[in-house]
Short mmCIF file of C-alpha atoms and ligand atoms in Angstrom, two decimals:
data_model
loop_
_atom_site.label_atom_id
_atom_site.label_comp_id
_atom_site.label_asym_id
_atom_site.label_seq_id
_atom_site.Cartn_x
_atom_site.Cartn_y
_atom_site.Cartn_z
CA MET A 112 0.00 0.00 0.00
CA LYS A 113 1.25 3.47 -0.92
CA ASN A 114 1.89 5.95 1.89
CA LEU A 115 -0.67 8.64 1.17
CA VAL A 116 -1.29 11.49 3.59
CA TYR A 117 -4.35 13.72 3.60
CA ILE A 118 -4.32 16.88 5.72
CA GLU A 119 -7.05 19.30 6.77
CA THR A 120 -6.13 22.66 8.21
CA TYR A 121 -8.23 24.74 10.61
CA GLY A 122 -7.84 28.22 12.08
CA CYS A 123 -5.14 30.73 11.31
CA GLN A 124 -2.75 31.28 8.41
CA MET A 125 0.04 30.06 10.61
CA ASN A 126 -1.62 26.66 10.65
CA VAL A 127 -1.65 26.66 6.85
CA ASN A 128 2.09 27.16 6.92
CA ASP A 129 2.53 24.53 9.66
CA SER A 130 0.68 21.99 7.49
CA GLU A 131 3.17 22.73 4.72
CA VAL A 132 6.02 22.11 7.16
CA VAL A 133 4.40 18.83 8.21
CA LEU A 134 4.07 17.71 4.59
CA SER A 135 7.70 18.58 3.96
CA ILE A 136 8.80 16.43 6.93
CA LEU A 137 6.60 13.53 5.85
CA LYS A 138 7.70 13.76 2.22
CA LYS A 139 11.29 13.17 3.32
CA HIS A 140 10.04 9.98 4.98
CA GLY A 141 8.32 8.58 1.92
CA TRP A 142 4.83 10.04 2.24
CA GLU A 143 2.92 11.52 -0.68
CA HIS A 144 0.24 14.16 -0.31
CA CYS A 145 -3.27 13.28 -1.50
CA CYS A 146 -6.37 15.44 -1.82
CA GLU A 147 -9.09 12.84 -1.15
CA LEU A 148 -9.90 11.56 2.31
CA GLU A 149 -10.90 8.19 0.80
CA ASP A 150 -7.44 7.62 -0.69
CA ALA A 151 -5.43 8.36 2.44
CA THR A 152 -3.62 5.87 4.61
CA LEU A 153 -2.85 8.67 7.07
CA ILE A 154 -5.47 11.33 7.87
CA LEU A 155 -4.24 14.44 9.66
CA ALA A 156 -6.11 17.45 11.03
CA ASN A 157 -4.11 20.51 11.98
CA THR A 158 -6.41 22.03 14.55
CA CYS A 159 -7.45 25.27 16.22
CA SER A 160 -8.53 25.85 19.86
CA ILE A 161 -9.13 29.58 19.76
CA ARG A 162 -12.89 29.31 20.41
CA ASP A 163 -15.05 26.43 21.58
CA ASN A 164 -16.95 26.23 18.28
CA ALA A 165 -13.64 25.67 16.42
CA GLU A 166 -13.01 22.61 18.58
CA GLN A 167 -16.58 21.34 18.25
CA ARG A 168 -16.27 21.38 14.47
CA ILE A 169 -13.11 19.30 14.64
CA TRP A 170 -14.74 16.74 16.96
CA GLY A 171 -17.35 16.39 14.23
CA ARG A 172 -14.62 15.71 11.67
CA ILE A 173 -12.97 13.14 13.96
CA GLU A 174 -16.22 11.15 13.72
CA GLN A 175 -15.95 11.23 9.91
CA PHE A 176 -12.31 10.13 10.05
CA TYR A 177 -13.34 7.29 12.34
CA LEU A 178 -15.74 6.01 9.67
CA GLN A 179 -12.75 5.76 7.31
CA LYS A 180 -10.82 3.79 9.93
CA LYS A 181 -13.72 1.38 10.29
CA LYS A 182 -14.12 0.99 6.52
CA ARG A 183 -10.42 0.60 5.82
CA PRO A 184 -8.48 -1.02 8.68
CA GLY A 185 -4.92 0.24 8.93
CA VAL A 186 -5.81 3.85 8.26
CA LEU A 187 -4.27 6.12 10.91
CA VAL A 188 -5.74 9.38 12.23
CA GLY A 189 -3.54 12.11 13.69
CA ILE A 190 -4.53 15.33 15.44
CA LEU A 191 -1.96 18.11 15.23
CA GLY A 192 -1.72 21.69 16.45
CA CYS A 193 -3.46 23.59 19.21
CA MET A 194 -6.20 21.08 20.05
CA ALA A 195 -3.57 18.35 20.31
CA GLU A 196 -1.61 20.53 22.69
CA ARG A 197 -4.64 21.42 24.80
CA LEU A 198 -6.37 18.04 25.04
CA LYS A 199 -3.37 15.68 24.88
CA GLU A 200 -4.27 12.14 26.03
CA ASN A 201 -7.98 12.99 26.03
CA LEU A 202 -7.85 12.74 22.25
CA LEU A 203 -6.37 9.23 22.41
CA ASP A 204 -8.93 8.26 25.07
CA SER A 205 -11.66 8.87 22.50
CA GLY A 206 -10.42 5.68 20.81
CA LYS A 207 -10.70 7.40 17.44
CA VAL A 208 -7.27 8.97 17.20
CA ASP A 209 -3.87 7.23 16.81
CA ILE A 210 -1.43 10.15 16.81
CA VAL A 211 -1.36 13.39 18.80
CA ALA A 212 1.33 15.98 18.03
CA GLY A 213 1.56 19.52 19.40
CA PRO A 214 2.88 22.48 17.35
CA ASP A 215 6.52 21.91 18.33
CA SER A 216 6.56 18.13 17.76
CA TYR A 217 6.27 17.82 14.00
CA ARG A 218 9.83 16.57 13.51
CA ARG A 219 8.86 13.52 15.54
CA LEU A 220 5.85 12.69 13.37
CA PRO A 221 7.57 9.88 11.38
CA GLU A 222 8.44 8.19 14.68
CA LEU A 223 4.94 8.67 16.09
CA ILE A 224 3.42 7.27 12.89
CA ALA A 225 5.69 4.22 13.04
CA ALA A 226 4.68 3.58 16.65
CA ALA A 227 1.01 3.98 15.80
CA SER A 228 1.32 1.49 12.91
CA ASP A 229 2.63 -1.00 15.45
CA GLY A 230 -0.46 -0.42 17.55
CA HIS A 231 1.05 2.01 20.07
CA PRO A 232 -0.70 5.36 20.03
CA GLY A 233 1.92 8.05 19.42
CA ILE A 234 1.79 11.26 21.43
CA ASP A 235 4.15 14.21 21.80
CA THR A 236 2.95 17.55 23.12
CA VAL A 237 6.19 18.89 24.56
CA LEU A 238 6.56 22.60 23.82
CA SER A 239 9.96 23.96 22.89
CA ARG A 240 11.80 27.21 23.54
CA GLU A 241 13.84 26.91 20.34
CA GLU A 242 11.91 25.11 17.60
CA THR A 243 11.21 27.37 14.60
CA TYR A 244 11.48 24.77 11.81
CA ALA A 245 13.94 27.27 10.33
CA ASP A 246 15.70 24.72 8.11
CA ILE A 247 12.55 23.12 6.69
CA THR A 248 11.33 24.22 3.28
CA PRO A 249 7.54 23.96 3.40
CA VAL A 250 5.74 22.03 0.64
CA ARG A 251 3.40 24.60 -0.90
CA LEU A 252 -0.28 23.66 -0.80
CA ASP A 253 -1.66 26.60 -2.76
CA GLU A 254 -1.73 25.36 -6.35
CA SER A 255 -2.00 28.81 -7.93
CA GLY A 256 1.49 29.48 -6.55
CA VAL A 257 1.00 33.25 -6.60
CA SER A 258 1.34 33.83 -2.88
CA ALA A 259 2.87 32.01 0.08
CA PHE A 260 3.13 32.30 3.84
CA ILE A 261 6.42 32.44 5.71
CA SER A 262 6.43 31.95 9.48
CA ILE A 263 8.97 34.30 11.02
CA MET A 264 8.33 33.41 14.64
CA ARG A 265 6.34 31.02 16.81
CA GLY A 266 4.47 31.25 20.10
CA CYS A 267 3.30 34.35 21.96
CA ASN A 268 4.48 36.12 25.11
CA LYS A 269 1.51 38.44 25.52
CA VAL A 270 -0.84 36.34 27.62
CA CYS A 271 -4.05 38.22 26.83
CA SER A 272 -6.37 36.94 29.55
CA TYR A 273 -8.95 35.37 27.17
CA CYS A 274 -6.49 33.68 24.82
CA VAL A 275 -5.38 30.06 24.70
CA VAL A 276 -2.53 30.59 22.21
CA PRO A 277 0.30 31.12 24.74
CA TYR A 278 -0.64 27.76 26.29
CA THR A 279 -1.01 25.84 23.04
CA ARG A 280 1.86 27.36 21.07
CA GLY A 281 4.28 28.20 23.87
CA VAL A 282 6.72 31.04 24.34
CA GLU A 283 7.70 33.42 21.59
CA ARG A 284 10.78 32.65 19.51
CA SER A 285 12.06 34.37 16.39
CA ARG A 286 13.44 32.54 13.40
CA GLU A 287 16.93 33.25 12.09
CA PRO A 288 16.56 36.10 9.53
CA GLY A 289 18.88 34.56 6.92
CA THR A 290 16.60 31.52 6.59
CA ILE A 291 13.58 33.81 6.14
CA VAL A 292 15.22 35.88 3.41
CA ARG A 293 16.49 32.73 1.66
CA GLU A 294 13.00 31.22 1.75
CA ALA A 295 11.57 34.42 0.24
CA CYS A 296 14.26 34.35 -2.50
CA ARG A 297 13.57 30.71 -3.32
CA LEU A 298 9.84 31.35 -3.48
CA PHE A 299 10.33 34.31 -5.78
CA GLU A 300 12.61 32.27 -8.04
CA SER A 301 9.92 29.57 -8.22
CA GLY A 302 7.35 32.10 -9.43
CA VAL A 303 5.68 33.26 -6.21
CA LYS A 304 4.81 36.97 -6.37
CA GLU A 305 3.61 37.68 -2.83
CA VAL A 306 4.78 36.52 0.58
CA THR A 307 3.07 37.10 3.91
CA LEU A 308 5.32 37.12 6.97
CA LEU A 309 3.48 35.49 9.86
CA GLY A 310 3.67 35.71 13.62
CA GLN A 311 1.23 36.10 16.50
CA ASN A 312 2.84 39.47 17.12
CA VAL A 313 5.28 40.33 14.33
CA ASP A 314 6.26 43.62 15.96
CA SER A 315 8.11 41.79 18.71
CA TYR A 316 10.21 39.84 16.20
CA LEU A 317 13.81 40.08 17.41
CA TRP A 318 16.83 38.08 16.38
CA LYS A 319 20.02 38.52 18.35
CA SER A 320 23.35 36.82 17.86
CA GLU A 321 26.95 37.95 18.18
CA GLY A 322 26.67 41.64 17.61
CA GLU A 323 23.76 41.28 15.18
CA SER A 324 20.30 42.42 16.16
CA VAL A 325 17.42 42.37 13.68
CA ASN A 326 14.02 43.76 14.59
CA PHE A 327 10.84 43.45 12.53
CA ALA A 328 11.33 46.70 10.64
CA ALA A 329 14.82 45.54 9.58
CA LEU A 330 13.58 42.06 8.63
CA LEU A 331 10.73 43.49 6.57
CA GLU A 332 13.16 45.73 4.73
CA ARG A 333 15.45 42.79 3.95
CA VAL A 334 12.55 40.76 2.56
CA ALA A 335 11.33 43.76 0.54
CA GLN A 336 14.78 44.00 -1.03
CA VAL A 337 14.56 40.47 -2.45
CA SER A 338 12.91 41.99 -5.53
CA PRO A 339 10.69 44.99 -6.28
CA LEU A 340 8.43 42.46 -8.05
CA LEU A 341 7.84 40.48 -4.86
CA ARG A 342 4.99 41.87 -2.80
CA VAL A 343 5.40 41.61 0.95
CA ARG A 344 2.59 41.47 3.51
CA PHE A 345 2.66 40.68 7.22
CA SER A 346 0.32 39.72 10.03
CA THR A 347 -0.41 40.24 12.92
CA SER A 348 0.55 43.60 14.42
CA TYR A 349 0.15 44.43 18.09
CA PRO A 350 -1.02 47.97 18.95
CA SER A 351 1.46 48.72 21.72
CA ASP A 352 4.44 47.39 19.75
CA ILE A 353 3.92 48.70 16.23
CA SER A 354 6.70 51.25 15.74
CA ASP A 355 7.16 54.41 13.69
CA GLU A 356 10.30 52.79 12.29
CA LEU A 357 8.12 50.02 10.83
CA LEU A 358 5.67 52.53 9.34
CA GLU A 359 8.59 54.37 7.75
CA VAL A 360 9.91 51.18 6.15
CA MET A 361 6.40 50.48 4.82
CA ALA A 362 6.20 53.92 3.30
CA ARG A 363 9.64 53.60 1.67
CA TYR A 364 8.99 50.43 -0.33
CA ASP A 365 6.34 50.22 -3.01
CA ASN A 366 6.33 46.44 -2.81
CA ILE A 367 5.44 46.38 0.90
CA CYS A 368 1.67 46.23 0.79
CA LYS A 369 -0.16 49.06 2.50
CA HIS A 370 -2.29 47.06 4.89
CA ILE A 371 -2.11 46.55 8.64
CA HIS A 372 -4.17 44.08 10.64
CA LEU A 373 -4.32 45.72 14.05
CA PRO A 374 -6.59 43.80 16.45
CA VAL A 375 -8.25 46.17 18.92
CA GLN A 376 -10.50 43.63 20.75
CA SER A 377 -12.47 46.34 22.61
CA GLY A 378 -12.92 50.10 22.68
CA SER A 379 -13.35 50.21 26.46
CA ASP A 380 -10.31 50.90 28.66
CA ARG A 381 -11.83 48.85 31.46
CA MET A 382 -12.17 45.82 29.15
CA LEU A 383 -8.73 46.30 27.59
CA GLU A 384 -7.18 46.23 31.04
CA LYS A 385 -9.12 43.13 32.02
CA MET A 386 -8.09 41.50 28.75
CA ARG A 387 -4.49 42.40 29.64
CA ARG A 388 -3.99 44.15 26.36
CA LYS A 389 -1.01 46.42 26.86
CA TYR A 390 -2.57 49.64 25.49
CA ASP A 391 -5.58 51.79 26.07
CA ARG A 392 -8.07 53.41 23.71
CA SER A 393 -6.18 56.66 23.32
CA TRP A 394 -2.88 54.86 22.60
CA TYR A 395 -4.62 52.78 19.97
CA LEU A 396 -6.17 55.82 18.32
CA GLU A 397 -2.79 57.59 18.33
CA ARG A 398 -1.27 54.58 16.48
CA VAL A 399 -4.08 54.69 13.92
CA LYS A 400 -3.36 58.39 13.41
CA ALA A 401 0.36 57.64 12.93
CA ILE A 402 -0.49 54.93 10.37
CA ARG A 403 -2.74 57.26 8.42
CA GLU A 404 -0.11 60.01 8.43
CA LYS A 405 2.95 57.93 7.62
CA VAL A 406 1.38 55.38 5.29
CA PRO A 407 -1.28 57.24 3.32
CA GLY A 408 -4.06 55.03 1.97
CA CYS A 409 -3.09 52.18 4.27
CA GLY A 410 -5.79 49.52 4.65
CA LEU A 411 -6.73 48.85 8.26
CA THR A 412 -8.50 45.74 9.56
CA THR A 413 -9.07 44.43 13.07
CA ASP A 414 -10.39 41.76 15.44
CA VAL A 415 -13.15 42.51 17.96
CA ILE A 416 -14.52 40.44 20.85
CA ALA A 417 -18.12 41.01 22.03
CA GLY A 418 -19.30 40.12 25.52
CA PHE A 419 -16.05 39.61 27.42
CA CYS A 420 -16.41 39.02 31.18
CA SER A 421 -18.41 41.77 32.96
CA GLU A 422 -18.79 43.84 29.77
CA THR A 423 -21.51 46.49 30.29
CA GLU A 424 -23.63 48.32 27.73
CA GLU A 425 -21.34 51.30 28.21
CA ASP A 426 -18.23 49.17 27.44
CA HIS A 427 -20.00 47.83 24.38
CA ARG A 428 -20.87 51.36 23.22
CA ASP A 429 -17.19 52.26 23.60
CA THR A 430 -16.35 49.48 21.12
CA LEU A 431 -18.96 50.74 18.68
CA SER A 432 -17.75 54.32 18.95
CA LEU A 433 -14.13 53.28 18.43
CA MET A 434 -15.07 51.33 15.32
CA GLU A 435 -17.04 54.32 14.08
CA GLU A 436 -14.07 56.61 14.68
CA VAL A 437 -11.40 54.38 13.09
CA GLY A 438 -13.43 53.15 10.12
CA TYR A 439 -11.92 49.73 9.44
CA ASP A 440 -12.06 48.26 5.95
CA SER A 441 -13.13 44.95 7.42
CA ALA A 442 -12.99 43.05 10.70
CA PHE A 443 -13.10 39.60 12.26
CA MET A 444 -15.77 39.81 14.94
CA PHE A 445 -16.33 37.19 17.65
CA GLN A 446 -18.38 36.46 20.74
CA TYR A 447 -16.22 35.80 23.76
CA SER A 448 -15.70 32.08 24.23
CA GLU A 449 -14.25 30.99 27.58
CA ARG A 450 -11.14 28.83 27.15
CA PRO A 451 -10.21 26.50 30.03
CA GLY A 452 -6.94 27.34 31.75
CA THR A 453 -6.70 30.97 30.60
CA LEU A 454 -6.38 33.82 33.11
CA ALA A 455 -9.94 34.93 32.34
CA ALA A 456 -11.38 31.44 32.85
CA ARG A 457 -9.59 31.18 36.19
CA ASN A 458 -10.38 34.65 37.47
CA TYR A 459 -13.54 36.08 35.94
CA PRO A 460 -17.01 34.61 35.52
CA ASP A 461 -18.22 34.35 31.91
CA ASP A 462 -21.23 36.40 32.95
CA VAL A 463 -22.57 38.11 29.82
CA PRO A 464 -25.66 36.06 28.86
CA PRO A 465 -25.39 34.36 25.43
CA GLU A 466 -28.32 36.33 24.00
CA VAL A 467 -26.67 39.60 25.06
CA LYS A 468 -23.37 38.52 23.46
CA THR A 469 -25.20 37.68 20.25
CA ARG A 470 -27.09 40.96 20.17
CA ARG A 471 -23.91 42.97 20.81
CA LEU A 472 -22.04 41.01 18.16
CA ASN A 473 -24.82 41.69 15.68
CA GLU A 474 -24.63 45.41 16.42
CA ILE A 475 -20.88 45.29 15.87
CA ILE A 476 -21.33 43.41 12.59
CA ASP A 477 -24.01 45.85 11.38
CA LEU A 478 -21.81 48.82 12.12
CA GLN A 479 -18.82 47.21 10.40
CA MET A 480 -20.96 46.37 7.36
CA ARG A 481 -21.89 50.02 7.04
CA LYS A 482 -18.25 51.11 7.44
CA SER A 483 -17.03 48.52 4.91
CA ARG A 484 -19.57 49.77 2.42
CA GLU A 485 -18.32 53.35 2.95
CA ARG A 486 -14.64 52.42 2.83
CA TYR A 487 -14.99 50.38 -0.35
CA ALA A 488 -17.23 52.95 -2.04
CA ALA A 489 -14.65 55.64 -1.26
CA GLN A 490 -12.24 53.84 -3.64
CA ILE A 491 -14.51 54.34 -6.65
CA GLY A 492 -12.64 56.37 -9.25
CA SER A 493 -9.20 55.47 -7.86
CA GLU A 494 -6.50 53.48 -9.65
CA GLN A 495 -5.01 50.38 -8.04
CA THR A 496 -2.27 47.89 -8.80
CA VAL A 497 -3.65 44.37 -8.47
CA LEU A 498 -1.81 41.07 -8.41
CA ILE A 499 -4.06 38.58 -10.22
CA GLU A 500 -4.69 35.51 -8.06
CA GLY A 501 -6.92 33.56 -10.45
CA PRO A 502 -10.44 33.37 -11.87
CA ALA A 503 -13.11 35.25 -9.91
CA LYS A 504 -15.73 33.09 -8.17
CA LYS A 505 -18.51 34.96 -9.93
CA GLY A 506 -18.51 36.40 -13.43
CA GLU A 507 -17.48 34.53 -16.57
CA GLY A 508 -14.00 35.39 -17.73
CA LYS A 509 -13.32 37.65 -14.77
CA VAL A 510 -10.25 37.48 -12.57
CA CYS A 511 -9.67 38.50 -8.97
CA GLY A 512 -6.79 39.74 -6.91
CA ARG A 513 -6.00 42.16 -4.14
CA SER A 514 -5.01 45.78 -4.22
CA SER A 515 -2.02 46.80 -2.11
CA ASN A 516 -4.41 47.85 0.69
CA TYR A 517 -5.92 44.33 0.76
CA MET A 518 -9.23 44.97 -0.95
CA MET A 519 -10.47 42.20 -3.23
CA CYS A 520 -10.76 43.43 -6.83
CA VAL A 521 -12.72 41.77 -9.65
CA PHE A 522 -12.36 42.66 -13.33
CA ALA A 523 -12.33 41.29 -16.85
CA SER A 524 -8.85 40.42 -18.07
CA ASP A 525 -7.09 37.85 -20.21
CA LYS A 526 -3.90 38.11 -18.13
CA LYS A 527 -2.61 35.16 -16.13
CA ALA A 528 -2.48 34.62 -12.36
CA GLY A 529 0.67 36.19 -11.00
CA THR A 530 0.53 39.26 -13.29
CA TYR A 531 0.39 42.79 -11.92
CA VAL A 532 -2.20 44.99 -13.61
CA ARG A 533 -3.36 48.58 -13.20
CA VAL A 534 -7.10 48.91 -12.77
CA ARG A 535 -9.63 51.67 -12.22
CA VAL A 536 -12.33 51.13 -9.61
CA VAL A 537 -15.79 51.66 -11.12
CA ASP A 538 -18.11 50.22 -8.47
CA ALA A 539 -17.98 48.59 -5.04
CA THR A 540 -19.75 46.23 -2.65
CA PRO A 541 -18.84 46.06 1.09
CA ALA A 542 -16.23 43.38 0.29
CA THR A 543 -15.24 43.80 -3.37
CA LEU A 544 -14.04 46.51 -5.72
CA ILE A 545 -15.44 46.16 -9.21
CA CYS A 546 -12.72 47.35 -11.59
CA GLU A 547 -11.72 47.84 -15.20
CA GLU A 548 -8.27 47.07 -16.48
CA ILE A 549 -6.38 50.14 -17.69
CA GLN A 550 -4.98 49.19 -21.09
N1 LIG B 678 -2.12 37.63 17.65
C1 LIG B 678 -2.92 36.64 17.03
C2 LIG B 678 -4.27 36.53 17.57
C3 LIG B 678 -4.70 35.14 17.42
S1 LIG B 678 -6.27 34.84 17.88
C4 LIG B 678 -2.91 36.70 15.54
O1 LIG B 678 -1.89 36.49 14.96
O2 LIG B 678 -3.90 36.94 14.89
C5 LIG B 678 -7.23 35.72 16.66
C6 LIG B 678 -8.33 36.48 17.29
O3 LIG B 678 -9.23 35.59 17.91
C7 LIG B 678 -7.93 37.43 18.39
O4 LIG B 678 -7.43 38.63 17.93
C8 LIG B 678 -9.23 37.61 19.14
O5 LIG B 678 -10.01 38.65 18.60
C9 LIG B 678 -9.95 36.30 18.92
N2 LIG B 678 -9.97 35.49 20.15
C10 LIG B 678 -8.92 34.99 20.83
N3 LIG B 678 -9.35 34.32 21.93
C11 LIG B 678 -10.70 34.40 21.93
C12 LIG B 678 -11.71 33.92 22.81
N4 LIG B 678 -11.42 33.23 23.90
N5 LIG B 678 -13.01 34.19 22.49
C13 LIG B 678 -13.32 34.90 21.38
N6 LIG B 678 -12.39 35.38 20.53
C14 LIG B 678 -11.10 35.14 20.80
FE1 LIG B 679 -3.51 35.61 21.88
FE2 LIG B 679 -2.98 38.03 22.70
FE3 LIG B 679 -1.02 36.48 21.81
S1 LIG B 679 -4.72 37.44 21.43
S2 LIG B 679 -2.02 35.18 20.35
S3 LIG B 679 -2.22 36.14 23.64
S4 LIG B 679 -1.30 38.67 21.40
#
């Protein structure tokens, strides 16, 4: 029987990149990637624990994987990533899973698989202070090959009180800059036109060794210098750490895309403190002002949590008024979901009733919808440079791609994916710019 591995990825972009690292490790050990669950001899899910509903969905998938095991004896099921780290043996106890590997254990996967084939469930959830998979060249999963993710760091040292990430992905560590720049070069040589540098908090990227110290602004500049034809994006920024130096580097290079994802979480100082975010409302608004001044036209997106512990109507109104004031292009908006083991779960009751959370979230979504409509409509008449990603989902013969400020653009063109084109915006929806190619 051929060694065929199928992998599903949940949650953040970093998980997408981790799955590519996993495939690269397995490939070296004789595994081939397959796209159909039914063909696989090894089924992997790279999981997310950020909210309870993310985990519930994956439990549902584990049931489906189990059906494959029953139908085809010998098939192995492995759970990777944050849920593996959080639930450890509990996953094996379900009797439906053979392999459990946390985010820092992927090098040991071949060993764990071998053990599991011999009937011994394989588990490793030890977190590391050093692992960055720096030397591993990820196998790219995105067939279009236009854009790729590069992890520049792992873990998080922020310990926001609601967040499970510091527990599931461990302490922050930065990857050696030379390996990042080399990976960007190799990708560009293989035809990739856009790379996104990933970290939970890219602004705290710091590499130090014998006299050399590279911060995020310096790293970004080095990646931007790979080629003016390689677009560079990054995510995620942290409001108290994003520096003027970084904004200046962004402004200096045309190929650094003008978009910042700057999660605010709440507009209320009382909530921000309880969340242990290391900034307050006025600091955040000052950073937004600096972004708008130093990087004109910069796209701004955010994350918001509705109904965190003890949130009052006044706190909620502070979030709405902040969103009104900033005017984000788009946002990820969530109801607070208590995560076992976090500071918030240990110290504060999850006391906002579910119906209140839902109503507040809906108000947040409605406001954002209105703002998105305004922000996108404001682009009508402007010219943008778009990197074509591929055919548009809707519209015969149309292609799609993003503008530098991260807005999705759709237009008729006979140019190929991976081509830069100049377009004029002629119409807009709250999530798409309708454009015409400038000949
Ligand atoms: N710095 C990270 C944040 C990861 S979590 C990054 O790179 O994006 C992504 C978002 O999920 C957070 O910004 C927050 O808005 C949301 N989130 C985290 N924990 C949550 C929880 N317990 N309940 C609801 N939303 C949560
Ligand atoms: Fe989570 Fe806060 Fe880090 S949201 S990932 S602990 S910056």
